[in-house]
Backbone as a printed PyTorch tensor [residue, N CA C, xyz], in Angstrom:
tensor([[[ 37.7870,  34.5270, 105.0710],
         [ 37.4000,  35.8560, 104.5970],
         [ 35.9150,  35.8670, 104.2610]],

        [[ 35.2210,  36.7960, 104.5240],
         [ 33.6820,  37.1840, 104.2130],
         [ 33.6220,  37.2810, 102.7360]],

        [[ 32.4050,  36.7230, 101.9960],
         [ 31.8780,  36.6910, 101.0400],
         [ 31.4280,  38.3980, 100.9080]],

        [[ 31.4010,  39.0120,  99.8140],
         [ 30.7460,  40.2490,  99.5980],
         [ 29.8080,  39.9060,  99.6970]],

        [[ 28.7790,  39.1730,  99.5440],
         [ 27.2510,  39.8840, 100.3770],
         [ 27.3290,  39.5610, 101.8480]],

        [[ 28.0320,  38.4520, 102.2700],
         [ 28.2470,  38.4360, 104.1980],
         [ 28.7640,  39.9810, 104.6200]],

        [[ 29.9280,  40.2940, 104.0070],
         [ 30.3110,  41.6830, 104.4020],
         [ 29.3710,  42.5480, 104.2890]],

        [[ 28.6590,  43.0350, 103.3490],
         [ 27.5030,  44.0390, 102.9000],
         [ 26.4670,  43.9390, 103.9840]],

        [[ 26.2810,  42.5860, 104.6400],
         [ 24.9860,  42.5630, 105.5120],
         [ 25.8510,  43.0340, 106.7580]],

        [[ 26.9200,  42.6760, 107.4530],
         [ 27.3810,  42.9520, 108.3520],
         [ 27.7260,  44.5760, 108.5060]],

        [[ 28.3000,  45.1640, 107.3580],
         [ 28.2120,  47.0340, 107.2420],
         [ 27.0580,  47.3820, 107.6030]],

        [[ 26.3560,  47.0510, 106.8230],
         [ 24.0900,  47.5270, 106.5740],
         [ 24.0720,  47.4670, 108.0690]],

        [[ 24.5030,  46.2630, 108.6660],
         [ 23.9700,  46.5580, 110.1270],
         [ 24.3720,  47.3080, 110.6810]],

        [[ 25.9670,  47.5400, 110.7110],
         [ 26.1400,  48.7880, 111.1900],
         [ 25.7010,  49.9900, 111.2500]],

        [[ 25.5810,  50.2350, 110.0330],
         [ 24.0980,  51.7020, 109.7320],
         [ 22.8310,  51.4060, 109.9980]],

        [[ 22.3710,  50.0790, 110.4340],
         [ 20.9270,  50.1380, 111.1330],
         [ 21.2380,  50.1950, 112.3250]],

        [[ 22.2150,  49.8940, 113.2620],
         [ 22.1760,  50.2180, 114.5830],
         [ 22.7820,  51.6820, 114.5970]],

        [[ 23.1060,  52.3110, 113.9440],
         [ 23.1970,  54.2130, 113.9080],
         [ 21.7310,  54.6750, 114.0200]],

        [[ 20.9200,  53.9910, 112.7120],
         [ 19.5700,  54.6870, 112.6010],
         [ 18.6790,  54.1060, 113.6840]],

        [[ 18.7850,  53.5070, 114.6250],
         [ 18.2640,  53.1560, 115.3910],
         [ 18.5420,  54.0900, 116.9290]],

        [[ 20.4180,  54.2540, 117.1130],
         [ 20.2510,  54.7500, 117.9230],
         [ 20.1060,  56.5830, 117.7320]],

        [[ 19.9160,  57.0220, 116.6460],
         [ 19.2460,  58.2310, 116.0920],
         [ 17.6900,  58.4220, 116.5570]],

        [[ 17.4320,  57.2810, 116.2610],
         [ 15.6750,  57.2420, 116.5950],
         [ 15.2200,  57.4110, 117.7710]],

        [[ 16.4550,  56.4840, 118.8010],
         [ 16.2840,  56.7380, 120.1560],
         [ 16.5900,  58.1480, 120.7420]],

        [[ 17.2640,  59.2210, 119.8510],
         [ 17.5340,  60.1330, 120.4780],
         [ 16.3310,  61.2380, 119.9840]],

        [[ 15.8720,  60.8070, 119.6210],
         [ 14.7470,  61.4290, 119.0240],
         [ 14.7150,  62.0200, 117.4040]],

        [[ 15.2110,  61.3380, 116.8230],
         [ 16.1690,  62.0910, 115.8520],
         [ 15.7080,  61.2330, 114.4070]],

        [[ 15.8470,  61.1470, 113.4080],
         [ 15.6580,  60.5290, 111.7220],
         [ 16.4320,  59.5770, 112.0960]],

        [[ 15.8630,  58.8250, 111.6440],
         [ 16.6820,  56.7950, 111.7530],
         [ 17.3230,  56.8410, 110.6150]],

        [[ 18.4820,  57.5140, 110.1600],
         [ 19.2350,  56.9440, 109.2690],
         [ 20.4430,  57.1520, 109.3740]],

        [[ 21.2470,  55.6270, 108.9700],
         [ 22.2710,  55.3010, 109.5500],
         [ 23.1980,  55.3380, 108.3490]],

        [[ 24.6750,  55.2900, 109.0100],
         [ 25.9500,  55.4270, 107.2720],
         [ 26.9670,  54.4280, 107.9410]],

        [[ 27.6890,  53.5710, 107.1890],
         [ 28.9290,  53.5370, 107.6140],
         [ 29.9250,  53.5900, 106.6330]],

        [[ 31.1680,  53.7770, 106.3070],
         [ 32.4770,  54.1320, 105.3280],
         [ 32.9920,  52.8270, 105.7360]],

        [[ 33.0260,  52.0940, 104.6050],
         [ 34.2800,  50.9840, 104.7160],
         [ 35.1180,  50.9520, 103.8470]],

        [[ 36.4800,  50.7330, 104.1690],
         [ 38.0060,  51.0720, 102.7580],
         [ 38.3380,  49.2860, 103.1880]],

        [[ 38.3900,  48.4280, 102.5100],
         [ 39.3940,  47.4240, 102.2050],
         [ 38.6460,  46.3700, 103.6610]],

        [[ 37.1720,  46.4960, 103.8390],
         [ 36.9330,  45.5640, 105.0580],
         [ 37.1260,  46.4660, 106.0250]],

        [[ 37.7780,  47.5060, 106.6480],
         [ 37.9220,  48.1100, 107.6610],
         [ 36.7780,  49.2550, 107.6130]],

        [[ 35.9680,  49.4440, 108.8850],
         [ 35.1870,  50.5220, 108.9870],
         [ 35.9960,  51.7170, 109.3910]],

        [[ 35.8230,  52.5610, 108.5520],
         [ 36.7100,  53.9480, 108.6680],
         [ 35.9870,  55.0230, 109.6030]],

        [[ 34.0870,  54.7910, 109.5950],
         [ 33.7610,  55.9350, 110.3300],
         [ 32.0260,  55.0600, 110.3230]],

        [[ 30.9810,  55.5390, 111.5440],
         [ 29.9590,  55.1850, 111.2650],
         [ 29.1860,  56.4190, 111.6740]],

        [[ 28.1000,  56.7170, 111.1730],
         [ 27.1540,  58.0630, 111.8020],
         [ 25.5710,  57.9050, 111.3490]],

        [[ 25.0730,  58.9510, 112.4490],
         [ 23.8990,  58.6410, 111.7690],
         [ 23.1770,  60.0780, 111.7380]],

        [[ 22.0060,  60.2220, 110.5480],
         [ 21.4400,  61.5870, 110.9060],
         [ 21.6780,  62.2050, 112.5280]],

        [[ 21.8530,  63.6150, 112.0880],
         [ 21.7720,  64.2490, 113.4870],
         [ 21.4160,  65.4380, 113.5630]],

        [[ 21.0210,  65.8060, 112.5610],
         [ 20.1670,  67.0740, 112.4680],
         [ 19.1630,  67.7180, 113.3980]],

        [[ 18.3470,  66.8980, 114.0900],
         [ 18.0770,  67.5250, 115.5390],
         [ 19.0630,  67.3660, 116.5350]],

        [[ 19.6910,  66.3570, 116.7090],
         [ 20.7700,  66.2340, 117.9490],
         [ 21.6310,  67.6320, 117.5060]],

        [[ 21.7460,  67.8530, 116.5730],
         [ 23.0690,  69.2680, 116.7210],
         [ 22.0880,  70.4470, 115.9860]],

        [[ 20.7860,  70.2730, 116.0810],
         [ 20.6400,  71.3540, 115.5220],
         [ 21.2570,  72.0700, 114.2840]],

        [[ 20.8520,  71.1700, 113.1850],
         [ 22.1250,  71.2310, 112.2100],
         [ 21.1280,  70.8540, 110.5290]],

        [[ 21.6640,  71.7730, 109.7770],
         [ 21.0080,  71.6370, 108.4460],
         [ 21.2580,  70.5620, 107.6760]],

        [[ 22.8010,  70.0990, 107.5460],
         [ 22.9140,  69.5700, 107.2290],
         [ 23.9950,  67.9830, 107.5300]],

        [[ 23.2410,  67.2510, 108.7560],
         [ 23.9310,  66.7960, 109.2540],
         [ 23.6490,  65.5390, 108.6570]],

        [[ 23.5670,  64.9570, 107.6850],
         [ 22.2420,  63.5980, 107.4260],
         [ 23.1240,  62.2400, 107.6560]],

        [[ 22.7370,  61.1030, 107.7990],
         [ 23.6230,  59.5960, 108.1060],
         [ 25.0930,  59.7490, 107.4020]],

        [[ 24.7620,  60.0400, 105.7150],
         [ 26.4500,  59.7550, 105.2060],
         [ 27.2790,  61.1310, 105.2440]],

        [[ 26.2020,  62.2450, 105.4110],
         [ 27.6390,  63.5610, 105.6260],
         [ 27.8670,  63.2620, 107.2150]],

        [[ 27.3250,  62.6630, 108.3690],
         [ 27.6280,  62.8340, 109.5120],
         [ 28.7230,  61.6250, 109.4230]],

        [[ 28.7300,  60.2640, 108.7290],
         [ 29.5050,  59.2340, 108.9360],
         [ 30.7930,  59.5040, 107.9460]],

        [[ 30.9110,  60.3820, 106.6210],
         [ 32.1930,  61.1810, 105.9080],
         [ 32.7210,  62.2720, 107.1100]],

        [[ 32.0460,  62.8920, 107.6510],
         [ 32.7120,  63.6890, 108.4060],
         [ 33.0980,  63.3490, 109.5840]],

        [[ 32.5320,  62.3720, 110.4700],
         [ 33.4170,  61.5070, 111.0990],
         [ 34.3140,  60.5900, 110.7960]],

        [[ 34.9220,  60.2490, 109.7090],
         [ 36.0520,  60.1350, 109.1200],
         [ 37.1390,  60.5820, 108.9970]],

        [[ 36.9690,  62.3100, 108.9000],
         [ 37.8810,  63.0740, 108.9680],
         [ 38.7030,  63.1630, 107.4880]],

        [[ 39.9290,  63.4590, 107.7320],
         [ 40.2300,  63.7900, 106.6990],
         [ 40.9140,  62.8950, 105.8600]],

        [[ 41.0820,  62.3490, 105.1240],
         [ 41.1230,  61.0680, 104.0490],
         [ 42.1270,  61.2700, 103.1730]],

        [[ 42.6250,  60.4450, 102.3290],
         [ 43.7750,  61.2480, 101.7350],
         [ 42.0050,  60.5510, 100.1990]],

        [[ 42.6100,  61.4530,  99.0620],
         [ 41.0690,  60.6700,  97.7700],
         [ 41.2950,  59.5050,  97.5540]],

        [[ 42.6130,  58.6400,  97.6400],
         [ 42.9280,  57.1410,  97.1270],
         [ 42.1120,  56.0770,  98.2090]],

        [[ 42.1300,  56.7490,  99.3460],
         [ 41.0800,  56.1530, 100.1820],
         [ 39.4860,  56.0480,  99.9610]],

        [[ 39.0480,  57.1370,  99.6840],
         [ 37.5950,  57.6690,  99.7430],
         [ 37.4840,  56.8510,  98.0660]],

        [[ 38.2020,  56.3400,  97.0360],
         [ 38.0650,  56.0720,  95.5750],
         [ 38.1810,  54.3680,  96.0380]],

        [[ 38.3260,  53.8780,  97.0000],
         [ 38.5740,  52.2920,  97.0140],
         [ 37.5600,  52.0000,  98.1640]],

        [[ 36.7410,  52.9170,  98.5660],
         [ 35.8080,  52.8610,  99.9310],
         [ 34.3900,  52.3590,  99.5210]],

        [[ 33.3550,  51.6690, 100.4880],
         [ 31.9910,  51.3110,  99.7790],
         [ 31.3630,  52.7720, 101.1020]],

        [[ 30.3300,  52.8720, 100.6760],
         [ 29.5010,  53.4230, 101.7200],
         [ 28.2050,  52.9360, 101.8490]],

        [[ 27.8760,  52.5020, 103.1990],
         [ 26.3770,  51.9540, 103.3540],
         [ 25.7040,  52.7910, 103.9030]],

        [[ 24.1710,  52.8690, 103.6930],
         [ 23.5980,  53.1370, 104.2910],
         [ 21.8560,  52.8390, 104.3860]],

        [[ 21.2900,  53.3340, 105.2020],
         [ 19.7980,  52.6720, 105.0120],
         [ 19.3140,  53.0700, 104.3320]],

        [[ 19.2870,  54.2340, 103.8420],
         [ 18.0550,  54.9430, 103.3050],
         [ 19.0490,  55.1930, 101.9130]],

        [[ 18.0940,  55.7130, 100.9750],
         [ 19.0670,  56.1270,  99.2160],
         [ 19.0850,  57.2560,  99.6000]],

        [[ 20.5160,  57.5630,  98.9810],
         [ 20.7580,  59.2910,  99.6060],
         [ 20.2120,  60.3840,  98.7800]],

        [[ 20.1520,  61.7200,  99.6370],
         [ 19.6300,  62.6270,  98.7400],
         [ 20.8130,  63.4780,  98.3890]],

        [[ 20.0960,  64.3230,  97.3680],
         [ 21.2040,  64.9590,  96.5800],
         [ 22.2360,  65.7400,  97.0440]],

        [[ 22.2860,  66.2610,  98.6970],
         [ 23.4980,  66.6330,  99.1360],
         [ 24.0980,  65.4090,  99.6890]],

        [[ 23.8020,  64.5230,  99.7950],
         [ 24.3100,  63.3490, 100.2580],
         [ 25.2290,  62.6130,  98.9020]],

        [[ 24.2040,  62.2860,  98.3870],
         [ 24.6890,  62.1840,  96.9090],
         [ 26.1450,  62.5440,  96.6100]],

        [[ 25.8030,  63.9910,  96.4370],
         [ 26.9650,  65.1480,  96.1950],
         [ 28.2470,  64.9370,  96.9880]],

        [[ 27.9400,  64.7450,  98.0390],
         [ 29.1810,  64.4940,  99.3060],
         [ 29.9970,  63.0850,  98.5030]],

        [[ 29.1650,  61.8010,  97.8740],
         [ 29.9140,  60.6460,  97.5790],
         [ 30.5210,  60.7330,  96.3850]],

        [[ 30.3220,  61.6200,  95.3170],
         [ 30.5030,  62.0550,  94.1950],
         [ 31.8400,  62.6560,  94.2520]],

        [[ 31.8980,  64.0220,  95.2230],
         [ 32.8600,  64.8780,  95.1800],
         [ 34.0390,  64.0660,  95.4780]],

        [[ 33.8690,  63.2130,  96.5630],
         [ 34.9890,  62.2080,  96.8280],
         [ 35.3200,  60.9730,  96.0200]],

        [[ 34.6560,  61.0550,  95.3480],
         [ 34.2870,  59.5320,  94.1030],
         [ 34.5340,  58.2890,  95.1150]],

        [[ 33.7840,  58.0330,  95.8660],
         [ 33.2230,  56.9670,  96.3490],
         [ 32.5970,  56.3640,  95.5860]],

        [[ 33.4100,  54.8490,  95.4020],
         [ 32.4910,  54.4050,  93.4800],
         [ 31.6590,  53.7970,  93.7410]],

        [[ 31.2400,  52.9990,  95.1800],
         [ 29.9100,  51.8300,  95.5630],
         [ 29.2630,  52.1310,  96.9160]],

        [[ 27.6310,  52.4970,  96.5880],
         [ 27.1250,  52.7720,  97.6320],
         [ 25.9890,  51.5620,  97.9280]],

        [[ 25.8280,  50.8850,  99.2170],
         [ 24.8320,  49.8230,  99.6340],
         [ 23.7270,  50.4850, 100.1370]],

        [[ 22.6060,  50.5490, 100.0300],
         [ 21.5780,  51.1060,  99.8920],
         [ 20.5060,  50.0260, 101.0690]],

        [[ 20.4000,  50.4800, 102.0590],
         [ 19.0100,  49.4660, 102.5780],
         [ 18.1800,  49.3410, 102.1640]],

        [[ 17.2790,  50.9110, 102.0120],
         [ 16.1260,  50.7410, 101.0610],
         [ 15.6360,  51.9240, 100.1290]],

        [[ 14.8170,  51.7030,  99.3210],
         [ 14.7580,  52.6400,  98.4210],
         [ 13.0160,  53.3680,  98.1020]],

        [[ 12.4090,  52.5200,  99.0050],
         [ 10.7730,  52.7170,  98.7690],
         [ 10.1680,  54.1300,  99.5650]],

        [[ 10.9950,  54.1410, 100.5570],
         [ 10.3070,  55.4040, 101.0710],
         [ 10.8950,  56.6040, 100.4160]],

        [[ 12.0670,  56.6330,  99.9240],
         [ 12.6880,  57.9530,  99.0760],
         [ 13.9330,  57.7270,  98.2480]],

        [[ 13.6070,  57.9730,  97.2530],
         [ 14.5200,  58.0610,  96.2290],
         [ 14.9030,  59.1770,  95.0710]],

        [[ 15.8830,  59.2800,  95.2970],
         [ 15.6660,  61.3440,  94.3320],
         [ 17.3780,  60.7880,  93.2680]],

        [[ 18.3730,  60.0120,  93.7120],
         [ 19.7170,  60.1930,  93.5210],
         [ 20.1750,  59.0640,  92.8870]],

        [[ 19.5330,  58.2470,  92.7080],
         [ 20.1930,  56.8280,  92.0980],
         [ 20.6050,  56.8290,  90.8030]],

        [[ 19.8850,  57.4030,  89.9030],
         [ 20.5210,  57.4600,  88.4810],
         [ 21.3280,  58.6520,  88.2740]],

        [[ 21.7730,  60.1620,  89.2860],
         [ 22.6020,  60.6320,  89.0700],
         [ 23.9410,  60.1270,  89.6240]],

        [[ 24.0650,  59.0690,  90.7730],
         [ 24.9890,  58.2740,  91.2370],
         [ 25.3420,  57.3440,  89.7030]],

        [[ 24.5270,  56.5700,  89.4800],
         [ 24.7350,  56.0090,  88.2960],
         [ 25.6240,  55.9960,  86.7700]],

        [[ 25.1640,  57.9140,  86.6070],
         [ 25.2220,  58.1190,  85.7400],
         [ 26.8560,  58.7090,  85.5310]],

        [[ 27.1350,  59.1970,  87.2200],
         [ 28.5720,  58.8640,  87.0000],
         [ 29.4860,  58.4960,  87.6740]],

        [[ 28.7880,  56.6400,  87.4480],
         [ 29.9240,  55.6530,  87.4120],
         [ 29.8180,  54.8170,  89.0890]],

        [[ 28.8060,  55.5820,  89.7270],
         [ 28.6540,  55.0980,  91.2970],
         [ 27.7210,  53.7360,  90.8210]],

        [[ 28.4790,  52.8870,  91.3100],
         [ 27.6740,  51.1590,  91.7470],
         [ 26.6810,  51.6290,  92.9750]],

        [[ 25.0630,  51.5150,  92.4840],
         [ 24.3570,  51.3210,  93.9010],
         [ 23.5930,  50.3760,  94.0490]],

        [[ 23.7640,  49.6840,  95.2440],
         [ 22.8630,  47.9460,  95.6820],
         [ 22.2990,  48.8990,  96.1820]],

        [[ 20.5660,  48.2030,  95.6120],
         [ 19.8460,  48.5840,  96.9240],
         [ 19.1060,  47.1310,  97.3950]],

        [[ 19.1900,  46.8500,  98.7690],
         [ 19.1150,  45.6770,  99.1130],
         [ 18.0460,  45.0030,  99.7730]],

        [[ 16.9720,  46.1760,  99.9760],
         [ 15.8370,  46.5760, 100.0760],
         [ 15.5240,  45.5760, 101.5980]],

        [[ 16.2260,  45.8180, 102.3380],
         [ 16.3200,  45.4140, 104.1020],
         [ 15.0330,  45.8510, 104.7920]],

        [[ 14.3310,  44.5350, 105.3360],
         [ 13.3560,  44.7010, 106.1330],
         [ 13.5870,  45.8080, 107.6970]],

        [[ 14.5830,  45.1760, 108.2570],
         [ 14.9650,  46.7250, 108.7610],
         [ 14.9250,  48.0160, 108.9380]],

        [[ 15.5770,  48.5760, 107.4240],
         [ 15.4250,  49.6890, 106.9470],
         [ 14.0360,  50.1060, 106.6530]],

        [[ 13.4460,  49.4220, 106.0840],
         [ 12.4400,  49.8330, 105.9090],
         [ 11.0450,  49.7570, 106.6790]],

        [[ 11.1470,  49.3290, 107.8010],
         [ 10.3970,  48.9660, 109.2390],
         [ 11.0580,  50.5880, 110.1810]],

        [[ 11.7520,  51.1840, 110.0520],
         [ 12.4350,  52.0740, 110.4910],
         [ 11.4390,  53.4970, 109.9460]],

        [[ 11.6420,  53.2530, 108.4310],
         [ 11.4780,  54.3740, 107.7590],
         [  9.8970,  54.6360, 108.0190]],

        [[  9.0730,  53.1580, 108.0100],
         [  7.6750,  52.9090, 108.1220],
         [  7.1790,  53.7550, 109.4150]],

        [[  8.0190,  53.5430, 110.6100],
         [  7.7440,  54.4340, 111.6820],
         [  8.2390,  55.6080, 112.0150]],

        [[  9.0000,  56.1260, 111.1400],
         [  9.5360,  57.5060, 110.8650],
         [  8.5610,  58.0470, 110.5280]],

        [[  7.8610,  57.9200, 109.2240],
         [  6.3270,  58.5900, 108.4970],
         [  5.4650,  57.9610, 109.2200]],

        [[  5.5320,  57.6600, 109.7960],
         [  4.0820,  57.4160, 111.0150],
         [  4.1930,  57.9410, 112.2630]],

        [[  5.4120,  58.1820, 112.5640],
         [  5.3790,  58.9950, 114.0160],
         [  5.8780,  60.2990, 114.4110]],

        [[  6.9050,  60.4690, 113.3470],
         [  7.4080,  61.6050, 113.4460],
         [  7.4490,  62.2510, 111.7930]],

        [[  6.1850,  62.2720, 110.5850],
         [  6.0780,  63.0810, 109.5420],
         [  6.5630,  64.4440, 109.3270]],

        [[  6.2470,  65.3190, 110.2460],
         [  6.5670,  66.5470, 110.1900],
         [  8.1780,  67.0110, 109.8800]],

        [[  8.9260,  65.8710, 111.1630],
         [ 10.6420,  65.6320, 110.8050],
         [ 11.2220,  65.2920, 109.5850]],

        [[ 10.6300,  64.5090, 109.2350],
         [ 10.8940,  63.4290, 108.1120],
         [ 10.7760,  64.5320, 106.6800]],

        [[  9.7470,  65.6070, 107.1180],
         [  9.6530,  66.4230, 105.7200],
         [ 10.1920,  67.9420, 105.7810]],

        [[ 10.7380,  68.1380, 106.6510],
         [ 12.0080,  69.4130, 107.6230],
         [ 13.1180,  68.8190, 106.6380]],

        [[ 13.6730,  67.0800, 107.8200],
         [ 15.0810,  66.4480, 106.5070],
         [ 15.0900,  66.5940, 105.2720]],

        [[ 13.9720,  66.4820, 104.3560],
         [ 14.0110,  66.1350, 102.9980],
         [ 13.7790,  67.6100, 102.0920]],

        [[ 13.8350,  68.8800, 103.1210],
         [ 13.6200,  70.2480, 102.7380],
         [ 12.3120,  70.1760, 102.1050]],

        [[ 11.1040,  69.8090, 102.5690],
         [  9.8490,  70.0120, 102.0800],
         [  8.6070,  70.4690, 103.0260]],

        [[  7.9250,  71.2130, 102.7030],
         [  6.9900,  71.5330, 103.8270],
         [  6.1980,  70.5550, 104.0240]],

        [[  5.7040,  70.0740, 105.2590],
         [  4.6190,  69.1350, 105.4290],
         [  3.0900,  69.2740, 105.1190]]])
């Protein structure tokens, strides 16, 4: 059986190869995956330009490719992802009480960690060279996107 941090690195990757193949589509590199009990339940990644979509971001696109859950599931589930989520993201792990979120990195944006915190969400942030080599060329190549996602004018 995998050690919890062997497992944690092996999820994380999973959501870096989402935000990767996001990037390739021209799209925000950030990746999600849902795991209940070791099993990956769903993986996604931003897609807010691919669908033309407000609110499509890594963990509402990888909860909603999940489908529909019964809550005893979504309450024993971790969720990874690269980037720290923002507050509709946030909101999405909350409503479902998803109690542990893995975090890649936290330097390029952080808005949600102490309201996750504050009730009762475990968040690693694990601060992955990866993730954050991703995010580095997100604000360097595509800024304008990057501040559309985060609802801010550039």
């Amino acid at each position: 059986m995998n050690s919890p941090l062997r497992g944690d690195q092996y999820f994380l990757g999973l959501a870096i190869e989402q935000a990767q193949i996001g990037w390739e589509e021209g799209g925000v590199p950030i990746g999600a995956a849902l795991v209940h009990d070791g099993e990956v339940l769903a993986v996604g990644r931003n897609r807010r330009v691919q669908m033309n979509s407000a609110i499509r971001h890594g963990e509402t696109d990888c909860i909603e490719r999940a489908g529909r859950l019964p809550a005893s599931v979504y309450r024993k589930s971790v969720l990874y992802t690269t980037l720290s989520p923002c507050f509709m993201c946030a909101g999405t792990a909350l409503l479902y009480e998803i109690p542990r979120i893995v975090v890649g990195e936290n330097r390029s944006f952080e808005r949600s960690e102490r309201l996750l915190a504050d009730h009762g969400v475990q968040v690693d942030v694990v601060d992955n060279a990866e993730c954050v080599q991703l995010m580095e060329r997100m604000l360097a190549e595509r800024p304008s996107l990057w501040f559309e996602d985060i609802g801010e004018d550039a």
